[in-house]
mmCIF file of C-alpha atoms in Angstrom:
data_model
loop_
_atom_site.group_PDB
_atom_site.id
_atom_site.type_symbol
_atom_site.label_atom_id
_atom_site.label_comp_id
_atom_site.label_asym_id
_atom_site.label_seq_id
_atom_site.Cartn_x
_atom_site.Cartn_y
_atom_site.Cartn_z
ATOM 1 C CA MET A 1 -108.607 51.193 -35.753
ATOM 2 C CA VAL A 2 -109.587 48.806 -32.987
ATOM 3 C CA LYS A 3 -106.734 47.835 -30.670
ATOM 4 C CA PHE A 4 -106.953 44.064 -30.347
ATOM 5 C CA ILE A 5 -103.385 43.191 -29.331
ATOM 6 C CA LYS A 6 -103.733 43.503 -25.571
ATOM 7 C CA PRO A 7 -101.880 41.980 -22.617
ATOM 8 C CA GLY A 8 -102.845 38.352 -22.175
ATOM 9 C CA LYS A 9 -103.502 37.743 -25.879
ATOM 10 C CA VAL A 10 -101.779 34.701 -27.370
ATOM 11 C CA ALA A 11 -100.082 35.309 -30.724
ATOM 12 C CA ILE A 12 -97.797 33.513 -33.158
ATOM 13 C CA VAL A 13 -94.440 34.973 -34.201
ATOM 14 C CA LEU A 14 -94.179 35.192 -38.002
ATOM 15 C CA GLN A 15 -90.632 36.450 -38.616
ATOM 16 C CA GLY A 16 -87.180 35.909 -37.192
ATOM 17 C CA ARG A 17 -85.538 33.347 -34.994
ATOM 18 C CA TYR A 18 -88.743 32.385 -33.195
ATOM 19 C CA ALA A 19 -90.975 32.167 -36.284
ATOM 20 C CA GLY A 20 -93.839 29.745 -35.715
ATOM 21 C CA LYS A 21 -93.594 29.910 -31.932
ATOM 22 C CA LYS A 22 -96.460 30.884 -29.651
ATOM 23 C CA VAL A 23 -96.159 33.932 -27.435
ATOM 24 C CA VAL A 24 -98.298 35.771 -24.937
ATOM 25 C CA VAL A 25 -98.345 39.577 -25.027
ATOM 26 C CA VAL A 26 -97.085 40.976 -21.711
ATOM 27 C CA LYS A 27 -97.203 44.693 -22.553
ATOM 28 C CA ASN A 28 -98.193 46.544 -25.698
ATOM 29 C CA PHE A 29 -97.060 49.887 -27.116
ATOM 30 C CA ASP A 30 -99.551 50.919 -29.828
ATOM 31 C CA GLU A 31 -97.961 54.292 -30.634
ATOM 32 C CA GLY A 32 -94.394 53.144 -30.058
ATOM 33 C CA THR A 33 -91.673 54.691 -27.920
ATOM 34 C CA LYS A 34 -88.744 57.035 -28.500
ATOM 35 C CA GLU A 35 -86.279 54.255 -29.362
ATOM 36 C CA ARG A 36 -88.886 52.139 -31.201
ATOM 37 C CA PRO A 37 -91.224 54.537 -33.074
ATOM 38 C CA TYR A 38 -93.571 51.770 -34.278
ATOM 39 C CA GLY A 39 -96.235 49.637 -32.664
ATOM 40 C CA HIS A 40 -94.616 46.819 -30.736
ATOM 41 C CA ALA A 41 -95.164 44.486 -27.810
ATOM 42 C CA ILE A 42 -93.133 42.782 -25.111
ATOM 43 C CA VAL A 43 -93.855 39.074 -25.389
ATOM 44 C CA ALA A 44 -92.998 35.902 -23.498
ATOM 45 C CA GLY A 45 -93.064 32.704 -25.512
ATOM 46 C CA VAL A 46 -92.163 29.050 -25.716
ATOM 47 C CA GLU A 47 -88.897 28.324 -27.537
ATOM 48 C CA ARG A 48 -88.937 24.564 -26.865
ATOM 49 C CA TYR A 49 -92.260 22.861 -26.203
ATOM 50 C CA PRO A 50 -92.728 19.987 -23.724
ATOM 51 C CA LEU A 51 -92.640 16.440 -25.114
ATOM 52 C CA LYS A 52 -95.466 13.885 -25.091
ATOM 53 C CA VAL A 53 -96.137 11.987 -21.888
ATOM 54 C CA ASN A 54 -97.704 8.516 -21.416
ATOM 55 C CA LYS A 55 -99.247 6.820 -18.392
ATOM 56 C CA SER A 56 -96.552 4.148 -18.434
ATOM 57 C CA MET A 57 -93.745 6.675 -17.845
ATOM 58 C CA GLY A 58 -92.319 7.189 -14.379
ATOM 59 C CA LYS A 59 -92.376 10.441 -12.432
ATOM 60 C CA LYS A 60 -88.748 11.286 -13.213
ATOM 61 C CA ARG A 61 -89.231 10.806 -16.952
ATOM 62 C CA ILE A 62 -92.478 12.788 -16.925
ATOM 63 C CA SER A 63 -90.785 15.702 -15.121
ATOM 64 C CA LYS A 64 -87.921 15.702 -17.655
ATOM 65 C CA ARG A 65 -90.305 15.662 -20.613
ATOM 66 C CA SER A 66 -92.447 18.441 -19.112
ATOM 67 C CA LYS A 67 -89.694 21.070 -19.307
ATOM 68 C CA VAL A 68 -90.414 24.307 -21.176
ATOM 69 C CA LYS A 69 -87.750 26.641 -22.568
ATOM 70 C CA PRO A 70 -89.094 30.206 -22.656
ATOM 71 C CA PHE A 71 -87.953 33.402 -24.335
ATOM 72 C CA ILE A 72 -88.772 37.077 -23.873
ATOM 73 C CA LYS A 73 -88.591 39.536 -26.706
ATOM 74 C CA VAL A 74 -89.768 42.878 -28.059
ATOM 75 C CA VAL A 75 -91.633 42.225 -31.309
ATOM 76 C CA ASN A 76 -93.027 44.525 -34.003
ATOM 77 C CA TYR A 77 -96.811 44.216 -34.485
ATOM 78 C CA ASN A 78 -96.197 43.359 -38.154
ATOM 79 C CA HIS A 79 -94.332 40.224 -37.078
ATOM 80 C CA ILE A 80 -96.991 38.659 -34.848
ATOM 81 C CA MET A 81 -100.386 37.181 -35.662
ATOM 82 C CA PRO A 82 -102.914 37.270 -32.816
ATOM 83 C CA THR A 83 -105.072 34.225 -32.066
ATOM 84 C CA ARG A 84 -108.420 33.873 -30.344
ATOM 85 C CA TYR A 85 -106.768 32.470 -27.222
ATOM 86 C CA GLY A 86 -105.840 34.277 -24.039
ATOM 87 C CA LEU A 87 -103.611 33.580 -21.057
ATOM 88 C CA GLU A 88 -103.794 35.067 -17.564
ATOM 89 C CA LEU A 89 -100.403 36.554 -16.782
ATOM 90 C CA GLU A 90 -100.376 38.555 -13.568
ATOM 91 C CA GLU A 91 -97.154 36.907 -12.350
ATOM 92 C CA ILE A 92 -95.457 37.207 -15.755
ATOM 93 C CA LYS A 93 -96.245 40.945 -15.863
ATOM 94 C CA LYS A 94 -94.374 41.442 -12.606
ATOM 95 C CA SER A 95 -91.232 39.663 -13.808
ATOM 96 C CA VAL A 96 -91.004 40.953 -17.410
ATOM 97 C CA SER A 97 -90.793 44.687 -18.113
ATOM 98 C CA THR A 98 -88.887 47.129 -20.313
ATOM 99 C CA GLU A 99 -86.124 47.317 -17.670
ATOM 100 C CA SER A 100 -85.506 43.561 -17.884
ATOM 101 C CA PHE A 101 -84.021 44.046 -21.374
ATOM 102 C CA GLN A 102 -81.335 46.499 -20.223
ATOM 103 C CA ASP A 103 -79.072 44.090 -18.356
ATOM 104 C CA PRO A 104 -78.370 40.431 -19.281
ATOM 105 C CA THR A 105 -78.632 39.295 -15.644
ATOM 106 C CA GLN A 106 -82.090 40.849 -15.293
ATOM 107 C CA ARG A 107 -83.118 39.210 -18.557
ATOM 108 C CA ALA A 108 -81.930 35.799 -17.322
ATOM 109 C CA ALA A 109 -83.744 36.251 -14.013
ATOM 110 C CA SER A 110 -87.008 37.154 -15.735
ATOM 111 C CA LYS A 111 -86.634 34.160 -18.083
ATOM 112 C CA LYS A 112 -86.231 31.879 -15.061
ATOM 113 C CA THR A 113 -89.424 33.152 -13.476
ATOM 114 C CA VAL A 114 -91.291 32.825 -16.783
ATOM 115 C CA LYS A 115 -89.977 29.251 -17.121
ATOM 116 C CA LYS A 116 -91.234 28.387 -13.648
ATOM 117 C CA LEU A 117 -94.655 29.898 -14.343
ATOM 118 C CA PHE A 118 -95.018 28.205 -17.750
ATOM 119 C CA GLU A 119 -94.030 24.782 -16.353
ATOM 120 C CA GLU A 120 -96.422 25.216 -13.442
ATOM 121 C CA ARG A 121 -99.229 26.123 -15.821
ATOM 122 C CA TYR A 122 -98.394 23.153 -18.080
ATOM 123 C CA THR A 123 -98.358 20.596 -15.260
ATOM 124 C CA THR A 124 -101.742 21.775 -13.951
ATOM 125 C CA GLY A 125 -103.203 21.270 -17.426
ATOM 126 C CA LYS A 126 -104.290 24.855 -18.046
ATOM 127 C CA ASN A 127 -103.989 26.455 -21.507
ATOM 128 C CA LYS A 128 -103.232 23.142 -23.207
ATOM 129 C CA TRP A 129 -103.154 24.641 -26.713
ATOM 130 C CA PHE A 130 -100.416 27.108 -25.785
ATOM 131 C CA PHE A 131 -97.990 24.299 -24.952
ATOM 132 C CA THR A 132 -98.434 22.273 -28.150
ATOM 133 C CA LYS A 133 -96.385 22.700 -31.306
ATOM 134 C CA LEU A 134 -97.976 24.107 -34.420
ATOM 135 C CA ARG A 135 -98.572 21.513 -37.110
ATOM 136 C CA PHE A 136 -96.270 23.096 -39.656
#
């Protein structure tokens, strides 16, 4: 079978709390690990998408509406659907790893860095589709 869920691939979560949310695969485990003996991936996604912005809005209002709330999670391959889109994630790879799930403070720190990177990417206008809600 061809391995098509690779780091940088954008996917949609199908099951659970974050169903319908877009994620980017940070690291994949095709054969699984000792504690998770199934194919899974570490993903970083958007829990709350940024709101619409108009030209008539001021800078303060635009900055408030451009906030992104991220999440990081380990997801079974059966619960994500890959898309044709990709996202460069060198900085995200450095901040999110298997060790960041061990301690809540490490998890919070990695979420903060992911938030900063997502907001930076959104304000520059890159990967526009990733930061829009699904229609459904």
